[in-house]
mmCIF file of N, CA and C in Angstrom:
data_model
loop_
_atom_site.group_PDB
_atom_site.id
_atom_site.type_symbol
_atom_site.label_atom_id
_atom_site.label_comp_id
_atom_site.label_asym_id
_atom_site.label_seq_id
_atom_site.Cartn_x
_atom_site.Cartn_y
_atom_site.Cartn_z
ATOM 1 N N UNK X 1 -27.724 70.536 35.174
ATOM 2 C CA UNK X 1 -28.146 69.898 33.946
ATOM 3 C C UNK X 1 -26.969 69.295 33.202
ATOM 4 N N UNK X 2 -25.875 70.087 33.085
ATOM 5 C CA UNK X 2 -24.787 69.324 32.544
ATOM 6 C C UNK X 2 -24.677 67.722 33.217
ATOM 7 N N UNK X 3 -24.572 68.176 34.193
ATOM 8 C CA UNK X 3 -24.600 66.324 34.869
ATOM 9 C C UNK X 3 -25.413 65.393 34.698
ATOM 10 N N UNK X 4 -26.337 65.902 34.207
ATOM 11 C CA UNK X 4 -27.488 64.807 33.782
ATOM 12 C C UNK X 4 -27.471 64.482 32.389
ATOM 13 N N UNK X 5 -26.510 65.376 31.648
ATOM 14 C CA UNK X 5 -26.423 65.130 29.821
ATOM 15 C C UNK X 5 -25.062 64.252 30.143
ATOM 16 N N UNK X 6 -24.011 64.761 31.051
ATOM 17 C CA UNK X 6 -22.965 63.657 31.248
ATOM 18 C C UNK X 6 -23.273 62.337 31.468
ATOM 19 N N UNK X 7 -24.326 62.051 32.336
ATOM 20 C CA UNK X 7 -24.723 60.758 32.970
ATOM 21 C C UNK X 7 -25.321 59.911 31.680
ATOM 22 N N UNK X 8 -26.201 60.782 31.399
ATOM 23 C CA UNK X 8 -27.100 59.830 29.870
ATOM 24 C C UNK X 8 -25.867 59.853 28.706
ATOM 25 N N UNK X 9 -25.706 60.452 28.328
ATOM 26 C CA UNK X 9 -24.089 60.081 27.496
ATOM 27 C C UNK X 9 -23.159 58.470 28.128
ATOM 28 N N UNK X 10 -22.629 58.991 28.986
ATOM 29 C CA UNK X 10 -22.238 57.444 29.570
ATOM 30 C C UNK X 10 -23.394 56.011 29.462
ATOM 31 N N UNK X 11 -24.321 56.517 29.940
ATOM 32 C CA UNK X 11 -25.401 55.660 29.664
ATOM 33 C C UNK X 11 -25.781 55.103 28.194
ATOM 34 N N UNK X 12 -25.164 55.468 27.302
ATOM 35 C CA UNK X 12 -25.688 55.823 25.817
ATOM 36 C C UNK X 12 -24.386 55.116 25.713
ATOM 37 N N UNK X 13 -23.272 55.364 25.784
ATOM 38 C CA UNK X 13 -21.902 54.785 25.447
ATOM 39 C C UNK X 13 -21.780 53.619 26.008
ATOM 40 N N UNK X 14 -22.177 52.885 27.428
ATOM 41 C CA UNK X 14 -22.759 51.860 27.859
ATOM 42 C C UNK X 14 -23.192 50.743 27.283
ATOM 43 N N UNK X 15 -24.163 50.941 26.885
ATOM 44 C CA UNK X 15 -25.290 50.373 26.283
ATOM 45 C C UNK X 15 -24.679 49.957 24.557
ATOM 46 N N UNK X 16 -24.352 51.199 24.312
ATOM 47 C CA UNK X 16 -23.768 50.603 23.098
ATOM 48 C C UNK X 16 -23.111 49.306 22.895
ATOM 49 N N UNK X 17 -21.590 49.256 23.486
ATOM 50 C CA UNK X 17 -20.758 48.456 23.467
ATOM 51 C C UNK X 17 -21.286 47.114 23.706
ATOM 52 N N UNK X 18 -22.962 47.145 24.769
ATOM 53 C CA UNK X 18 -23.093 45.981 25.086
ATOM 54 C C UNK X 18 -23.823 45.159 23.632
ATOM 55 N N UNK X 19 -24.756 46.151 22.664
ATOM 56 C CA UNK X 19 -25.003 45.766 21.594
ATOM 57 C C UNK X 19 -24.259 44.870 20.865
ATOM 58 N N UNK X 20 -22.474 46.190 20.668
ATOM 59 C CA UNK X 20 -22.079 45.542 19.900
ATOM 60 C C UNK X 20 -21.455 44.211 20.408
ATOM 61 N N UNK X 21 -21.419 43.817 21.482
ATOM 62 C CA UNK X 21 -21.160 42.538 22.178
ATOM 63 C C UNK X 21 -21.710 41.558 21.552
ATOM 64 N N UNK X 22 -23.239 41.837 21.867
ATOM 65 C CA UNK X 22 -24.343 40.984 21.484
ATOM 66 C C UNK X 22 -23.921 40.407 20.012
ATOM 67 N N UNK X 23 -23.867 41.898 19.237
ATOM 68 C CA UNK X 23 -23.689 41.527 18.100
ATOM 69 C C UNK X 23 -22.661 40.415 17.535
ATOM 70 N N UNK X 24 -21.453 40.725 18.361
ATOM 71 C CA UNK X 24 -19.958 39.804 17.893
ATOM 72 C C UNK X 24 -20.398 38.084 18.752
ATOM 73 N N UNK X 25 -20.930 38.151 19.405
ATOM 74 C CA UNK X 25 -21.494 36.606 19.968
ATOM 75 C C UNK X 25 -22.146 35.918 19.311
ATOM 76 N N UNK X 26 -22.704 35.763 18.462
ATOM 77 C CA UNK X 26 -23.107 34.979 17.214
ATOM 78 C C UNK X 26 -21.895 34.735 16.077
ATOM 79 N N UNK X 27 -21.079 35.753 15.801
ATOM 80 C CA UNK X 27 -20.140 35.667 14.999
ATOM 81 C C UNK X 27 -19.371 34.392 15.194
ATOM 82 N N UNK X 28 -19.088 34.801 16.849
ATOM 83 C CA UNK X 28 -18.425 33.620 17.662
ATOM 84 C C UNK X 28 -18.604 32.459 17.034
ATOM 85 N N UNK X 29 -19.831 32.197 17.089
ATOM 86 C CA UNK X 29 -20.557 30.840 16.971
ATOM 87 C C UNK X 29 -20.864 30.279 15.773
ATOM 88 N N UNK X 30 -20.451 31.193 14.974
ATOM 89 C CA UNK X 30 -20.323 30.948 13.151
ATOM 90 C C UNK X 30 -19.097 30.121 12.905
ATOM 91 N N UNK X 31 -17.587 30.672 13.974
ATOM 92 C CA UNK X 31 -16.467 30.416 13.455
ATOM 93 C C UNK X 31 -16.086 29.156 13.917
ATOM 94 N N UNK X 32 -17.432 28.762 14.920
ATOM 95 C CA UNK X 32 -16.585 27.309 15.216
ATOM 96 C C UNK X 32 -17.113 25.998 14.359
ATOM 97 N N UNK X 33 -18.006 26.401 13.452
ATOM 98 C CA UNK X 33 -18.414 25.878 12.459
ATOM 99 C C UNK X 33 -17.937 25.548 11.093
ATOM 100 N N UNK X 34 -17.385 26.477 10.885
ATOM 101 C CA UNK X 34 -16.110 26.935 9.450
ATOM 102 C C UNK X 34 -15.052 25.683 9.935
ATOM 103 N N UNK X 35 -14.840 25.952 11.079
ATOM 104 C CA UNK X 35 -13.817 25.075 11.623
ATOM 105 C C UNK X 35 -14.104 23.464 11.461
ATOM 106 N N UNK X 36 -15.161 22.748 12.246
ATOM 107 C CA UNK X 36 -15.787 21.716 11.792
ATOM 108 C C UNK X 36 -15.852 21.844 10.525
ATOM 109 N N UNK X 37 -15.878 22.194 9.847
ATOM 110 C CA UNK X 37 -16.106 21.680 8.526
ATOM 111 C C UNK X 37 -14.421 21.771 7.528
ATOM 112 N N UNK X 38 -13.548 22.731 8.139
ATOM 113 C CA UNK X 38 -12.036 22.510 8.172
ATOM 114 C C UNK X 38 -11.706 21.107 8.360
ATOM 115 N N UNK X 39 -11.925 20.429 9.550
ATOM 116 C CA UNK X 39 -11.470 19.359 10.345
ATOM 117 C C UNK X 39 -12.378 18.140 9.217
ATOM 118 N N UNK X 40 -13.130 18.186 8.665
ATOM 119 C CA UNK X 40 -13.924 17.335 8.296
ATOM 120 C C UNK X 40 -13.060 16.947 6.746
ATOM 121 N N UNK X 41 -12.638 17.883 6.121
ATOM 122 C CA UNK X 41 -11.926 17.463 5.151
ATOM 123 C C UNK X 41 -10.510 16.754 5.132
ATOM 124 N N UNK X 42 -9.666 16.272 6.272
ATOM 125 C CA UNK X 42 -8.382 15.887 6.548
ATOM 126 C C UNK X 42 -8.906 14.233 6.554
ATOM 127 N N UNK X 43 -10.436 13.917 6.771
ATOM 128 C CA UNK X 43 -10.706 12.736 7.136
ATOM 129 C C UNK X 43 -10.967 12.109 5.521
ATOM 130 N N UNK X 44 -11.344 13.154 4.930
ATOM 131 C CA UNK X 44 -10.855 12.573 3.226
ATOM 132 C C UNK X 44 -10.109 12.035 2.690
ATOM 133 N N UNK X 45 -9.079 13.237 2.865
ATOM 134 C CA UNK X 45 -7.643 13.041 2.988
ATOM 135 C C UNK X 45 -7.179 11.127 3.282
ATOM 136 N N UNK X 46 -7.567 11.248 4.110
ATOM 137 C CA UNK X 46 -7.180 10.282 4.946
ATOM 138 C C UNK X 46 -7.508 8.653 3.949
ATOM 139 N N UNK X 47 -8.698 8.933 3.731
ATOM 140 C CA UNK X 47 -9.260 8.169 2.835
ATOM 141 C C UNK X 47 -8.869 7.608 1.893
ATOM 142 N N UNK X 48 -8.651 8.921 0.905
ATOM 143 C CA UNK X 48 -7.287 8.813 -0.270
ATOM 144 C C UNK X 48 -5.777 7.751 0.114
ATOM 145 N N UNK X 49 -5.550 8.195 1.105
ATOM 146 C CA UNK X 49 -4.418 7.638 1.204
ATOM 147 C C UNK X 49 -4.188 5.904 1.243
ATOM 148 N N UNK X 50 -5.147 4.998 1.943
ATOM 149 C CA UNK X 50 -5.572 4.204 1.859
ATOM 150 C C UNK X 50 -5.562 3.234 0.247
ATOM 151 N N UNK X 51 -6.211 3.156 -0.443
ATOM 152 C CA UNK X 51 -6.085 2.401 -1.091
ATOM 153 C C UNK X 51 -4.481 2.290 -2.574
ATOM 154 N N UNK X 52 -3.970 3.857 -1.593
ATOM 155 C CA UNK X 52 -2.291 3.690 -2.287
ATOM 156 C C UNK X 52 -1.537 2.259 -1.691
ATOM 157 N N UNK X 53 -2.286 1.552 -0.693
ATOM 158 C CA UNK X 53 -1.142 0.590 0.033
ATOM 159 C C UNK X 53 -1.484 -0.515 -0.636
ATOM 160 N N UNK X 54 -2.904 -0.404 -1.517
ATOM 161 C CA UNK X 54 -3.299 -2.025 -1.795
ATOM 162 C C UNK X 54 -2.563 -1.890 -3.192
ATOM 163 N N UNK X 55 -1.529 -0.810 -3.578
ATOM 164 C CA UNK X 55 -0.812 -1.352 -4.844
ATOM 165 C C UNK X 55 0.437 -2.312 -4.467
ATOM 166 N N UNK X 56 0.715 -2.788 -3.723
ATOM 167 C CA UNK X 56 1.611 -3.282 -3.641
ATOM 168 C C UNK X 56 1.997 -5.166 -4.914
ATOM 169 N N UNK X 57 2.891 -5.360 -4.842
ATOM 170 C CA UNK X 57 2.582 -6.514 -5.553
ATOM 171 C C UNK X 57 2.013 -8.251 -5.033
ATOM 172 N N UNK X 58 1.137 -8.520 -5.964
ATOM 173 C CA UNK X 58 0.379 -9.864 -5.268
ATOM 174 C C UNK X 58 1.104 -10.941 -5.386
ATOM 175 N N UNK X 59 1.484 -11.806 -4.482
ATOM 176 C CA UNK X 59 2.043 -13.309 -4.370
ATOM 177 C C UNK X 59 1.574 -13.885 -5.170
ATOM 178 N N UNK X 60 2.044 -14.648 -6.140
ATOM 179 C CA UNK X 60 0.933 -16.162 -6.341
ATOM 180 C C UNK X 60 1.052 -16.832 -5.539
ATOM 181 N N UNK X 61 -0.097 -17.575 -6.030
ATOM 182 C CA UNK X 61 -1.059 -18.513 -5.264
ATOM 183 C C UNK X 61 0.345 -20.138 -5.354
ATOM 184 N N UNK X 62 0.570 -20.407 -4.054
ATOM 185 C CA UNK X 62 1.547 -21.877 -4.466
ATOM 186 C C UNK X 62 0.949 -23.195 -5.061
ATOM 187 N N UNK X 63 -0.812 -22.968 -5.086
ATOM 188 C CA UNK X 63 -1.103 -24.135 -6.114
ATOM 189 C C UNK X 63 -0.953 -23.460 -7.810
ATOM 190 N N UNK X 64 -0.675 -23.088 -7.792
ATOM 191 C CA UNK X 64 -0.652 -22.444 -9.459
ATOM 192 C C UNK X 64 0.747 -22.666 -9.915
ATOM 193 N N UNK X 65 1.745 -22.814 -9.087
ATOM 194 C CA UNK X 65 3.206 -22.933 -9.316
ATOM 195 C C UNK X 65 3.376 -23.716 -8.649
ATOM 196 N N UNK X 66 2.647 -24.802 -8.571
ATOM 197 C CA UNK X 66 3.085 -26.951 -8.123
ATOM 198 C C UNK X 66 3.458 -26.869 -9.350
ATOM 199 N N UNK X 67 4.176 -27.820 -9.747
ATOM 200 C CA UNK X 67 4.800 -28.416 -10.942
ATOM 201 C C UNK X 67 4.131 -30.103 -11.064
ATOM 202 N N UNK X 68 3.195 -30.137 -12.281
ATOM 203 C CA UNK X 68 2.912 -31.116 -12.249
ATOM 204 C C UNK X 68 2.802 -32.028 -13.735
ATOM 205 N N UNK X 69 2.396 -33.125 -13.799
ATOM 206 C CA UNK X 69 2.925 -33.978 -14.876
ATOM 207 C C UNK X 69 1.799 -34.090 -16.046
ATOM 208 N N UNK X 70 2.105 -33.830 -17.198
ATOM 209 C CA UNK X 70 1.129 -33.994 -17.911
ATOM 210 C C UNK X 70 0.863 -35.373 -18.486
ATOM 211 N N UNK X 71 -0.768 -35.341 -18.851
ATOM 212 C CA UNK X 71 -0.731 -37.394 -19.571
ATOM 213 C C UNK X 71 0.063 -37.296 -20.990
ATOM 214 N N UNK X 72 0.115 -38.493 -21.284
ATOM 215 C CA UNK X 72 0.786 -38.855 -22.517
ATOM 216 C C UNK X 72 0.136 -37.985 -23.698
ATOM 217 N N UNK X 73 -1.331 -37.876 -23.599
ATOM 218 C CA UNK X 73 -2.440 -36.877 -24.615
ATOM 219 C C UNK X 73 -1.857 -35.788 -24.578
ATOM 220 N N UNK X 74 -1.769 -35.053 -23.212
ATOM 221 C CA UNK X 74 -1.055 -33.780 -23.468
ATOM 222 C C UNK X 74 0.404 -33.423 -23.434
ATOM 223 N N UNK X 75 1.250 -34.751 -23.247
ATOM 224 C CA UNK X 75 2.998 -34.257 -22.989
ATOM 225 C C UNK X 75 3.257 -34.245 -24.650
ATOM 226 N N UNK X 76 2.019 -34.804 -26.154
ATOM 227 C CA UNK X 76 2.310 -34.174 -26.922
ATOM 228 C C UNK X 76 1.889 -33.334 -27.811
ATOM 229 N N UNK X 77 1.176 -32.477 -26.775
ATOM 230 C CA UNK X 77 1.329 -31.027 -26.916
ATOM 231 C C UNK X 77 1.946 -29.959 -26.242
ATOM 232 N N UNK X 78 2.295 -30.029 -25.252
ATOM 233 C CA UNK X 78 2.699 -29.275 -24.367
ATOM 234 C C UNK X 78 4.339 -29.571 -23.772
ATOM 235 N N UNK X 79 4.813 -30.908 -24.274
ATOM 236 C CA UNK X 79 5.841 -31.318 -23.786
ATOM 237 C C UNK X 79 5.516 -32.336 -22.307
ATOM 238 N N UNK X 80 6.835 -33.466 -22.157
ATOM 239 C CA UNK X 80 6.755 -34.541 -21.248
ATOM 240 C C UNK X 80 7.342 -33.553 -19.680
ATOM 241 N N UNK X 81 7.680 -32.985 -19.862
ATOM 242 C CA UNK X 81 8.458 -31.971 -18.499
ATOM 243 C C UNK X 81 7.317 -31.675 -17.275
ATOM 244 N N UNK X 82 7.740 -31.683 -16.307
ATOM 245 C CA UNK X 82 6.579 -31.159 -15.210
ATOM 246 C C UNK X 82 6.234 -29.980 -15.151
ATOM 247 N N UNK X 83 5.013 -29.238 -15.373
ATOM 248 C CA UNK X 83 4.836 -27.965 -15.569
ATOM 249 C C UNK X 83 4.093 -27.260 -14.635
ATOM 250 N N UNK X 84 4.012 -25.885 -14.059
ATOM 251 C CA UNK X 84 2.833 -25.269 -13.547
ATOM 252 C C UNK X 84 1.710 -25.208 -14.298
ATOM 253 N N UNK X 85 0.443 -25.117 -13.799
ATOM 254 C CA UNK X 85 -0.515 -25.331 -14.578
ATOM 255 C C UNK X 85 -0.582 -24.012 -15.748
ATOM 256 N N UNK X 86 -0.162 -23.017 -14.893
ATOM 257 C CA UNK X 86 -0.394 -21.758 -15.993
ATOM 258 C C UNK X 86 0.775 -21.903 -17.065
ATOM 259 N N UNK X 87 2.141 -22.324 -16.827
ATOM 260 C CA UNK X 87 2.632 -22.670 -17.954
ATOM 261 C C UNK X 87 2.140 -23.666 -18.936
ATOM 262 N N UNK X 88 1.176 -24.886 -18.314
ATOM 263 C CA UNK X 88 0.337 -25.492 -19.221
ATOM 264 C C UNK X 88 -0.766 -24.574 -20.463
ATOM 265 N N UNK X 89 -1.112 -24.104 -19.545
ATOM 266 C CA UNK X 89 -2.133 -22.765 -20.568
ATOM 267 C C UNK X 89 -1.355 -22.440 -21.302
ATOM 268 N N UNK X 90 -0.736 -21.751 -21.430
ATOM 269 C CA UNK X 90 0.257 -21.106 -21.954
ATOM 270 C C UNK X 90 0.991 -21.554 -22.642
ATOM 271 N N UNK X 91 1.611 -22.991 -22.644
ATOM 272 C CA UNK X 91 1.775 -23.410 -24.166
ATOM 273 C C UNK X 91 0.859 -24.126 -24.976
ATOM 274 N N UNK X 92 -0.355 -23.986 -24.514
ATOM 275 C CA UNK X 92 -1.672 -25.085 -24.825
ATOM 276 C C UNK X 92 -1.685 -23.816 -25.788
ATOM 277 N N UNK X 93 -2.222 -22.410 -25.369
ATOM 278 C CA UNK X 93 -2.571 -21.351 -26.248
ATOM 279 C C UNK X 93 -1.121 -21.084 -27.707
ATOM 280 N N UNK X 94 -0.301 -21.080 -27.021
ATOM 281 C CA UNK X 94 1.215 -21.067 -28.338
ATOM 282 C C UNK X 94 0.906 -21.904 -29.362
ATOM 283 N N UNK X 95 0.535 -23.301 -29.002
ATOM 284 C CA UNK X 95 0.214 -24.220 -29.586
ATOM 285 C C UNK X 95 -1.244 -24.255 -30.998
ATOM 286 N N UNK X 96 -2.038 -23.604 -30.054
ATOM 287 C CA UNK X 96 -3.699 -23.258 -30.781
ATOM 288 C C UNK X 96 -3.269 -22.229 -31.492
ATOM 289 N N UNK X 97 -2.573 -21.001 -31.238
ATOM 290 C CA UNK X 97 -2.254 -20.386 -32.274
ATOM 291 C C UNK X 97 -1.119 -20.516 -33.159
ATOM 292 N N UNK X 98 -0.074 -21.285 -33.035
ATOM 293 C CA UNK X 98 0.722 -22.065 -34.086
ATOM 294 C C UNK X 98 -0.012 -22.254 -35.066
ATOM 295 N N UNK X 99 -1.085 -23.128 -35.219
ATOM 296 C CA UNK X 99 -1.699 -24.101 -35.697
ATOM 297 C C UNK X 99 -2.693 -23.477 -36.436
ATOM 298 N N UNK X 100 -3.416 -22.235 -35.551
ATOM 299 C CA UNK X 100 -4.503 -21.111 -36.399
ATOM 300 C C UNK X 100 -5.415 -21.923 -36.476
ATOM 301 N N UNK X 101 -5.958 -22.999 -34.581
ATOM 302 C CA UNK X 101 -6.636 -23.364 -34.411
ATOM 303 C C UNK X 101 -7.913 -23.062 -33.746
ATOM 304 N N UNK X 102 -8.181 -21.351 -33.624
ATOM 305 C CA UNK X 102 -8.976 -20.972 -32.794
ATOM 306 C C UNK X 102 -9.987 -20.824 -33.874
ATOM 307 N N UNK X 103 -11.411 -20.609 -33.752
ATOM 308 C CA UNK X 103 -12.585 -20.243 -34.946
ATOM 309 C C UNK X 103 -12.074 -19.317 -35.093
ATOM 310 N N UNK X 104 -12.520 -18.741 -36.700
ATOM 311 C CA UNK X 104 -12.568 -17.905 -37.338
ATOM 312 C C UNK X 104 -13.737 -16.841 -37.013
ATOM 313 N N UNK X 105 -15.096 -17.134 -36.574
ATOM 314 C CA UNK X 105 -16.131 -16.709 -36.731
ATOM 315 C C UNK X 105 -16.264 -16.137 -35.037
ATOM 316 N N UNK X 106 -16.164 -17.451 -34.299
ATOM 317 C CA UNK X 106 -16.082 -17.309 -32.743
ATOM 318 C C UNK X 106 -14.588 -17.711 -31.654
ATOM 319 N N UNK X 107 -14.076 -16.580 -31.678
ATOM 320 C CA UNK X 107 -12.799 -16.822 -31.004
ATOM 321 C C UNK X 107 -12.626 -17.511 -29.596
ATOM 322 N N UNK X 108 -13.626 -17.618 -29.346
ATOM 323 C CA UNK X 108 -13.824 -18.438 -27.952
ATOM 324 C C UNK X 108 -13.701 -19.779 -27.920
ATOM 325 N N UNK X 109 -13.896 -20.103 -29.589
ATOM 326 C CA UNK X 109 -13.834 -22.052 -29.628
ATOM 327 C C UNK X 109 -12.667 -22.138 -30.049
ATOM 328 N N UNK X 110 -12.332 -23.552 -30.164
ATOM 329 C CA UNK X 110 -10.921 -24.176 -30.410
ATOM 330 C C UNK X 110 -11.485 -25.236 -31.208
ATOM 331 N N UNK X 111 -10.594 -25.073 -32.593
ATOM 332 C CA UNK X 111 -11.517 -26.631 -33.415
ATOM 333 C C UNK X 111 -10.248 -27.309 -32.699
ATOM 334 N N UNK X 112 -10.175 -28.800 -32.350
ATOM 335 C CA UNK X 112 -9.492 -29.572 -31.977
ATOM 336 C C UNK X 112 -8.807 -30.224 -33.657
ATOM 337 N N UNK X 113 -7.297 -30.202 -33.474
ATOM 338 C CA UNK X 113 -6.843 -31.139 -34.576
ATOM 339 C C UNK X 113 -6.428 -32.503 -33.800
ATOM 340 N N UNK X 114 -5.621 -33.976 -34.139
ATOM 341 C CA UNK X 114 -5.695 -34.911 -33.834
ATOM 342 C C UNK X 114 -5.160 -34.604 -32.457
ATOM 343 N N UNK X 115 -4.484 -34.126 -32.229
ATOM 344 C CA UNK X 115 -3.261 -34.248 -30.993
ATOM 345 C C UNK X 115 -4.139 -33.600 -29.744
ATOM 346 N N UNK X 116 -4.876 -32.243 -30.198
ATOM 347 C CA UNK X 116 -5.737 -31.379 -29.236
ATOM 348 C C UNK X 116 -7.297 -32.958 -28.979
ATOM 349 N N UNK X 117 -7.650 -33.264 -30.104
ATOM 350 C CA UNK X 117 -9.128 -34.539 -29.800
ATOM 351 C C UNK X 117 -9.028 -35.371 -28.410
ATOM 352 N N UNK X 118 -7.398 -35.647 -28.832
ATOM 353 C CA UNK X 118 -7.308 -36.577 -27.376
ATOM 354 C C UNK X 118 -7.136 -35.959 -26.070
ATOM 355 N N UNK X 119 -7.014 -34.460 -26.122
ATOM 356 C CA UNK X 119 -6.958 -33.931 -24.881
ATOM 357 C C UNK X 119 -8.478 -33.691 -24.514
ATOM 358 N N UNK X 120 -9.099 -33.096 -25.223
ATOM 359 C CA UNK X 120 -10.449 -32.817 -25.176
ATOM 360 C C UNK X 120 -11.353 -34.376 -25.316
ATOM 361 N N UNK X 121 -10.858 -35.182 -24.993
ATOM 362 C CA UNK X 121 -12.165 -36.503 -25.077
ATOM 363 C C UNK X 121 -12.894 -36.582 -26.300
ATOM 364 N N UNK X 122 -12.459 -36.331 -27.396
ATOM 365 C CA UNK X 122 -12.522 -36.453 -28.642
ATOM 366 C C UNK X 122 -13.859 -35.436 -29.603
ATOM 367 N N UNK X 123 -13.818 -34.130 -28.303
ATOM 368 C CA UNK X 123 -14.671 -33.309 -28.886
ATOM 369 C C UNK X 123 -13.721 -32.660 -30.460
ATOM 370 N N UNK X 124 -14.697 -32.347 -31.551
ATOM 371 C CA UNK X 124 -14.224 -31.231 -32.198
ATOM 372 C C UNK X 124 -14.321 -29.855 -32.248
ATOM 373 N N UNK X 125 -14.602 -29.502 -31.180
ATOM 374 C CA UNK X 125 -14.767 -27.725 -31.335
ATOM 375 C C UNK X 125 -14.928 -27.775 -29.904
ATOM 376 N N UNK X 126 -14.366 -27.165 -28.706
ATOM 377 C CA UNK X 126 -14.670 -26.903 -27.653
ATOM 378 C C UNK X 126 -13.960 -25.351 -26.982
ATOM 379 N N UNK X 127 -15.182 -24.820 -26.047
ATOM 380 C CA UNK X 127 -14.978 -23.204 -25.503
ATOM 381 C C UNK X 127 -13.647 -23.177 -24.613
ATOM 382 N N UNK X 128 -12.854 -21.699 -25.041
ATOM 383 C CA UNK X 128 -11.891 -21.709 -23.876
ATOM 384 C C UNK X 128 -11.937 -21.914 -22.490
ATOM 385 N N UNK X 129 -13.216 -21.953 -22.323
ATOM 386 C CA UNK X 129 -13.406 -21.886 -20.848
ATOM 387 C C UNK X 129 -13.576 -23.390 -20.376
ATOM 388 N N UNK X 130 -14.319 -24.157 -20.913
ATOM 389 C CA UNK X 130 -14.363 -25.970 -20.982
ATOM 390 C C UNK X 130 -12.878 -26.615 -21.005
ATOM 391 N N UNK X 131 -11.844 -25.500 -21.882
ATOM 392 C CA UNK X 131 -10.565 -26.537 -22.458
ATOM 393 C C UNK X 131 -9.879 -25.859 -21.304
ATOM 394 N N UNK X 132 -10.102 -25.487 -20.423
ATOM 395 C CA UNK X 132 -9.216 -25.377 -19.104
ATOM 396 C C UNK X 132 -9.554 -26.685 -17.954
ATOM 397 N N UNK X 133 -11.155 -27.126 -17.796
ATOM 398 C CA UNK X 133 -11.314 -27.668 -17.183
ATOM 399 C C UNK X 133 -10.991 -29.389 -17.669
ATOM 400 N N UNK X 134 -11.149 -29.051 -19.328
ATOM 401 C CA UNK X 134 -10.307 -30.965 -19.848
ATOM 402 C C UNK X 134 -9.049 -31.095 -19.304
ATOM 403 N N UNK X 135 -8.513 -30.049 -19.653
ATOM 404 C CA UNK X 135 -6.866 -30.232 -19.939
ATOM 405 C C UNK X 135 -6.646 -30.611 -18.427
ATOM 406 N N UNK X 136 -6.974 -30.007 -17.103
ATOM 407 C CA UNK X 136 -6.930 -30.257 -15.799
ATOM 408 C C UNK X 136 -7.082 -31.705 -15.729
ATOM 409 N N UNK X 137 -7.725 -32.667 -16.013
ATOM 410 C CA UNK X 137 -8.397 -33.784 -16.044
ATOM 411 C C UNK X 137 -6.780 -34.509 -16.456
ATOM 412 N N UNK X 138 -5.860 -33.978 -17.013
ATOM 413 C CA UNK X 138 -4.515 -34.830 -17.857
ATOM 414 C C UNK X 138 -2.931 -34.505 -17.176
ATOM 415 N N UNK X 139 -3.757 -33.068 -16.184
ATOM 416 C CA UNK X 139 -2.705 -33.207 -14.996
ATOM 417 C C UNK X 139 -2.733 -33.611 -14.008
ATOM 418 N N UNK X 140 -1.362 -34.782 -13.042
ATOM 419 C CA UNK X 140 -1.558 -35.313 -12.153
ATOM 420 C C UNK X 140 0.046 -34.731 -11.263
#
């Protein structure tokens, strides 16, 4: 009889281990998941990094810095010298506010005084956005 309580004992100790086998084989299969989802965050990462390169600084554009001639209407406002167009803006605006020619009410218009009429085709009040496309009309 002892040999038969030895045998089922082994049998019992057996069996166990294979449980706990069973048991740790799913675990397995948990950890390779944790992992995927480890690996999944570096591609973020990655992401981030990306739009650090589009700070770099932008060229202008070489039609914006042609140097070109203004008409007689506008060389007196702006001067007879050949200019880029954005330096045209730019003393067109020095000029409008010299003068404390922008509305009072709507800052978007420009009352024209004599010198600005002839640039503008003899409007009196015209939008900043219009007095870009006159003034173009007086550079050649």
């Amino acid at each position: 009889m002892a040999a038969a309580k030895k045998s089922a004992k082994k049998a019992a100790k057996k069996a166990a281990p294979k449980k706990a086998a069973a048991k740790k084989a799913p675990a397995k299969k948990a950890a390779p998941k944790k992992a995927a989802v480890k690996k999944a965050a570096p591609k973020k990462a990655a992401v981030k990094k990306a739009p650090a390169k589009k700070a770099a600084k932008r060229t202008p554009n070489a039609a914006f810095m042609k140097a070109l001639t203004p008409s007689s209407e506008l060389a007196a406002v702006v001067g007879d010298k050949p200019l880029p167009r954005t330096e045209v803006v730019k003393k067109l605006w020095a000029y409008i506010k010299k003068h404390g020619l922008q509305d009072a009410k709507n800052k978007r218009n420009i009352n024209a005084d004599d010198k600005l009429k002839a640039v503008f085709g003899g409007k009196k009040s015209v939008s900043m956005f219009e007095m870009t496309s006159l003034v173009s009309k007086h550079l050649s």
